[in-house]
């Protein structure tokens, strides 16, 4: 696990409840492509169900991180792409199952008109820093 420093609210910046404004670390950089709610066989998990899709997305992120020798403790940035902002609570709940509130990474949430397939409600990418 990489030693990361999180700065939830730098001086003069409004505090954020759902992410850290700044995360610092040194080591090997890992970029995880945006993950969608496909299982290992390429089948959609949770058609029309944001909570089921969010759980699958975070499971896919976990597996991708593990393949790079990383875990959620190493994540410095998450980017959420959602077709509807009402899906954010489901993503926050799925994230909470993997990342405690005292180790929140930097984050951005973007509402998009659509993803690569219309049945996908969300996509999440991750950046991590792993000890050399």
PDB file of C-alpha atoms in Angstrom:
ATOM      1  CA  UNK A   1       0.000   0.000   0.000  1.00  0.00           C
ATOM      2  CA  UNK A   2       1.241   3.452  -0.937  1.00  0.00           C
ATOM      3  CA  UNK A   3       1.447   6.193   1.660  1.00  0.00           C
ATOM      4  CA  UNK A   4      -1.044   8.789   0.444  1.00  0.00           C
ATOM      5  CA  UNK A   5      -1.773  12.204   1.877  1.00  0.00           C
ATOM      6  CA  UNK A   6      -5.333  13.472   1.515  1.00  0.00           C
ATOM      7  CA  UNK A   7      -6.247  17.120   1.819  1.00  0.00           C
ATOM      8  CA  UNK A   8     -10.049  17.244   2.105  1.00  0.00           C
ATOM      9  CA  UNK A   9     -10.277  21.053   1.971  1.00  0.00           C
ATOM     10  CA  UNK A  10      -7.286  23.296   1.287  1.00  0.00           C
ATOM     11  CA  UNK A  11      -7.413  26.773   2.804  1.00  0.00           C
ATOM     12  CA  UNK A  12      -9.969  28.891   0.988  1.00  0.00           C
ATOM     13  CA  UNK A  13     -11.658  25.927  -0.748  1.00  0.00           C
ATOM     14  CA  UNK A  14     -15.125  24.812   0.344  1.00  0.00           C
ATOM     15  CA  UNK A  15     -15.053  21.412   2.072  1.00  0.00           C
ATOM     16  CA  UNK A  16     -16.474  18.432   0.207  1.00  0.00           C
ATOM     17  CA  UNK A  17     -18.309  15.578   1.892  1.00  0.00           C
ATOM     18  CA  UNK A  18     -17.934  12.965  -0.860  1.00  0.00           C
ATOM     19  CA  UNK A  19     -14.281  13.329  -1.936  1.00  0.00           C
ATOM     20  CA  UNK A  20     -10.877  14.810  -1.102  1.00  0.00           C
ATOM     21  CA  UNK A  21      -9.820  17.891  -3.057  1.00  0.00           C
ATOM     22  CA  UNK A  22      -6.166  16.823  -3.171  1.00  0.00           C
ATOM     23  CA  UNK A  23      -4.445  13.423  -2.896  1.00  0.00           C
ATOM     24  CA  UNK A  24      -0.645  13.188  -2.928  1.00  0.00           C
ATOM     25  CA  UNK A  25       1.477  10.086  -3.319  1.00  0.00           C
ATOM     26  CA  UNK A  26       4.644   8.754  -4.907  1.00  0.00           C
ATOM     27  CA  UNK A  27       5.169   5.478  -6.706  1.00  0.00           C
ATOM     28  CA  UNK A  28       3.938   3.661  -9.814  1.00  0.00           C
ATOM     29  CA  UNK A  29       0.964   5.289 -11.559  1.00  0.00           C
ATOM     30  CA  UNK A  30      -1.927   2.985 -12.530  1.00  0.00           C
ATOM     31  CA  UNK A  31      -4.785   4.073 -14.810  1.00  0.00           C
ATOM     32  CA  UNK A  32      -7.913   1.904 -14.895  1.00  0.00           C
ATOM     33  CA  UNK A  33     -10.177   2.413 -17.885  1.00  0.00           C
ATOM     34  CA  UNK A  34     -13.805   3.235 -17.282  1.00  0.00           C
ATOM     35  CA  UNK A  35     -15.598   0.143 -16.014  1.00  0.00           C
ATOM     36  CA  UNK A  36     -19.206  -0.683 -16.794  1.00  0.00           C
ATOM     37  CA  UNK A  37     -21.583  -3.310 -15.389  1.00  0.00           C
ATOM     38  CA  UNK A  38     -20.414  -6.324 -17.395  1.00  0.00           C
ATOM     39  CA  UNK A  39     -19.584  -9.613 -15.694  1.00  0.00           C
ATOM     40  CA  UNK A  40     -16.627 -11.816 -16.625  1.00  0.00           C
ATOM     41  CA  UNK A  41     -18.608 -13.315 -19.507  1.00  0.00           C
ATOM     42  CA  UNK A  42     -19.467  -9.896 -20.943  1.00  0.00           C
ATOM     43  CA  UNK A  43     -23.095 -10.027 -19.793  1.00  0.00           C
ATOM     44  CA  UNK A  44     -24.825  -6.954 -18.412  1.00  0.00           C
ATOM     45  CA  UNK A  45     -25.460  -7.054 -14.672  1.00  0.00           C
ATOM     46  CA  UNK A  46     -28.501  -5.144 -13.410  1.00  0.00           C
ATOM     47  CA  UNK A  47     -30.346  -3.900 -16.460  1.00  0.00           C
ATOM     48  CA  UNK A  48     -32.195  -0.761 -15.350  1.00  0.00           C
ATOM     49  CA  UNK A  49     -30.925  -1.198 -11.752  1.00  0.00           C
ATOM     50  CA  UNK A  50     -28.406   1.489 -10.713  1.00  0.00           C
ATOM     51  CA  UNK A  51     -27.479  -0.256  -7.436  1.00  0.00           C
ATOM     52  CA  UNK A  52     -26.709  -3.585  -9.151  1.00  0.00           C
ATOM     53  CA  UNK A  53     -24.734  -1.846 -11.877  1.00  0.00           C
ATOM     54  CA  UNK A  54     -22.765   0.196  -9.325  1.00  0.00           C
ATOM     55  CA  UNK A  55     -21.840  -2.938  -7.367  1.00  0.00           C
ATOM     56  CA  UNK A  56     -20.624  -4.644 -10.555  1.00  0.00           C
ATOM     57  CA  UNK A  57     -18.673  -1.566 -11.634  1.00  0.00           C
ATOM     58  CA  UNK A  58     -16.834  -1.480  -8.290  1.00  0.00           C
ATOM     59  CA  UNK A  59     -16.204  -5.232  -8.438  1.00  0.00           C
ATOM     60  CA  UNK A  60     -14.666  -4.738 -11.880  1.00  0.00           C
ATOM     61  CA  UNK A  61     -12.554  -1.872 -10.547  1.00  0.00           C
ATOM     62  CA  UNK A  62     -11.398  -4.089  -7.670  1.00  0.00           C
ATOM     63  CA  UNK A  63     -10.325  -6.817 -10.096  1.00  0.00           C
ATOM     64  CA  UNK A  64      -8.526  -4.367 -12.374  1.00  0.00           C
ATOM     65  CA  UNK A  65      -6.699  -2.814  -9.430  1.00  0.00           C
ATOM     66  CA  UNK A  66      -5.681  -6.267  -8.179  1.00  0.00           C
ATOM     67  CA  UNK A  67      -4.298  -7.123 -11.622  1.00  0.00           C
ATOM     68  CA  UNK A  68      -2.011  -4.080 -11.261  1.00  0.00           C
ATOM     69  CA  UNK A  69      -0.938  -5.047  -7.734  1.00  0.00           C
ATOM     70  CA  UNK A  70      -3.133  -2.331  -6.241  1.00  0.00           C
ATOM     71  CA  UNK A  71      -6.282  -2.042  -4.173  1.00  0.00           C
ATOM     72  CA  UNK A  72      -8.751   0.683  -3.283  1.00  0.00           C
ATOM     73  CA  UNK A  73      -6.351   2.078  -0.655  1.00  0.00           C
ATOM     74  CA  UNK A  74      -4.100   3.094  -3.572  1.00  0.00           C
ATOM     75  CA  UNK A  75      -6.807   4.957  -5.515  1.00  0.00           C
ATOM     76  CA  UNK A  76      -6.134   8.679  -5.793  1.00  0.00           C
ATOM     77  CA  UNK A  77      -8.906   9.663  -8.247  1.00  0.00           C
ATOM     78  CA  UNK A  78     -12.275   8.328  -9.379  1.00  0.00           C
ATOM     79  CA  UNK A  79     -14.248   9.755 -12.268  1.00  0.00           C
ATOM     80  CA  UNK A  80     -17.948   8.910 -12.451  1.00  0.00           C
ATOM     81  CA  UNK A  81     -19.815   9.133 -15.746  1.00  0.00           C
ATOM     82  CA  UNK A  82     -23.570   8.797 -15.235  1.00  0.00           C
ATOM     83  CA  UNK A  83     -26.531   9.085 -17.557  1.00  0.00           C
ATOM     84  CA  UNK A  84     -28.623  10.444 -14.682  1.00  0.00           C
ATOM     85  CA  UNK A  85     -27.358  12.159 -11.524  1.00  0.00           C
ATOM     86  CA  UNK A  86     -29.958  10.231  -9.500  1.00  0.00           C
ATOM     87  CA  UNK A  87     -27.603   7.231  -9.866  1.00  0.00           C
ATOM     88  CA  UNK A  88     -24.960   8.888  -7.651  1.00  0.00           C
ATOM     89  CA  UNK A  89     -26.344   7.540  -4.333  1.00  0.00           C
ATOM     90  CA  UNK A  90     -26.017   3.985  -5.692  1.00  0.00           C
ATOM     91  CA  UNK A  91     -22.425   4.707  -6.701  1.00  0.00           C
ATOM     92  CA  UNK A  92     -21.641   6.218  -3.304  1.00  0.00           C
ATOM     93  CA  UNK A  93     -23.060   3.141  -1.577  1.00  0.00           C
ATOM     94  CA  UNK A  94     -20.994   0.808  -3.770  1.00  0.00           C
ATOM     95  CA  UNK A  95     -17.907   2.939  -3.183  1.00  0.00           C
ATOM     96  CA  UNK A  96     -18.487   2.863   0.593  1.00  0.00           C
ATOM     97  CA  UNK A  97     -18.278  -0.938   0.502  1.00  0.00           C
ATOM     98  CA  UNK A  98     -14.668  -0.563  -0.711  1.00  0.00           C
ATOM     99  CA  UNK A  99     -13.406   2.851   0.437  1.00  0.00           C
ATOM    100  CA  UNK A 100     -13.988   4.207   3.944  1.00  0.00           C
ATOM    101  CA  UNK A 101     -14.944   7.860   4.383  1.00  0.00           C
ATOM    102  CA  UNK A 102     -11.553   8.700   5.928  1.00  0.00           C
ATOM    103  CA  UNK A 103      -9.721   7.592   2.740  1.00  0.00           C
ATOM    104  CA  UNK A 104     -11.828   9.195   0.016  1.00  0.00           C
ATOM    105  CA  UNK A 105      -9.941   9.872  -3.216  1.00  0.00           C
ATOM    106  CA  UNK A 106     -10.267  12.948  -5.373  1.00  0.00           C
ATOM    107  CA  UNK A 107     -13.343  12.608  -7.592  1.00  0.00           C
ATOM    108  CA  UNK A 108     -15.347  14.104 -10.421  1.00  0.00           C
ATOM    109  CA  UNK A 109     -18.892  13.285 -11.503  1.00  0.00           C
ATOM    110  CA  UNK A 110     -20.018  13.972 -15.048  1.00  0.00           C
ATOM    111  CA  UNK A 111     -23.533  13.605 -16.428  1.00  0.00           C
ATOM    112  CA  UNK A 112     -23.362  12.288 -19.977  1.00  0.00           C
ATOM    113  CA  UNK A 113     -25.990  11.960 -22.693  1.00  0.00           C
ATOM    114  CA  UNK A 114     -25.111   8.295 -23.103  1.00  0.00           C
ATOM    115  CA  UNK A 115     -22.433   5.654 -22.803  1.00  0.00           C
ATOM    116  CA  UNK A 116     -21.113   3.142 -25.328  1.00  0.00           C
ATOM    117  CA  UNK A 117     -24.282   1.025 -24.956  1.00  0.00           C
ATOM    118  CA  UNK A 118     -27.675   2.451 -24.006  1.00  0.00           C
ATOM    119  CA  UNK A 119     -28.245  -0.094 -21.214  1.00  0.00           C
ATOM    120  CA  UNK A 120     -25.186   1.166 -19.300  1.00  0.00           C
ATOM    121  CA  UNK A 121     -26.255   3.646 -16.615  1.00  0.00           C
ATOM    122  CA  UNK A 122     -22.741   4.469 -15.407  1.00  0.00           C
ATOM    123  CA  UNK A 123     -19.039   4.089 -15.995  1.00  0.00           C
ATOM    124  CA  UNK A 124     -16.248   4.700 -13.490  1.00  0.00           C
ATOM    125  CA  UNK A 125     -12.518   5.116 -14.122  1.00  0.00           C
ATOM    126  CA  UNK A 126      -9.788   5.088 -11.486  1.00  0.00           C
ATOM    127  CA  UNK A 127      -6.267   6.371 -11.060  1.00  0.00           C
ATOM    128  CA  UNK A 128      -4.037   4.785  -8.418  1.00  0.00           C
ATOM    129  CA  UNK A 129      -0.495   5.188  -7.125  1.00  0.00           C
ATOM    130  CA  UNK A 130       1.252   2.001  -5.975  1.00  0.00           C
ATOM    131  CA  UNK A 131       4.457   1.730  -3.981  1.00  0.00           C
ATOM    132  CA  UNK A 132       7.432   0.946  -6.229  1.00  0.00           C
TER     133      UNK A 132
END
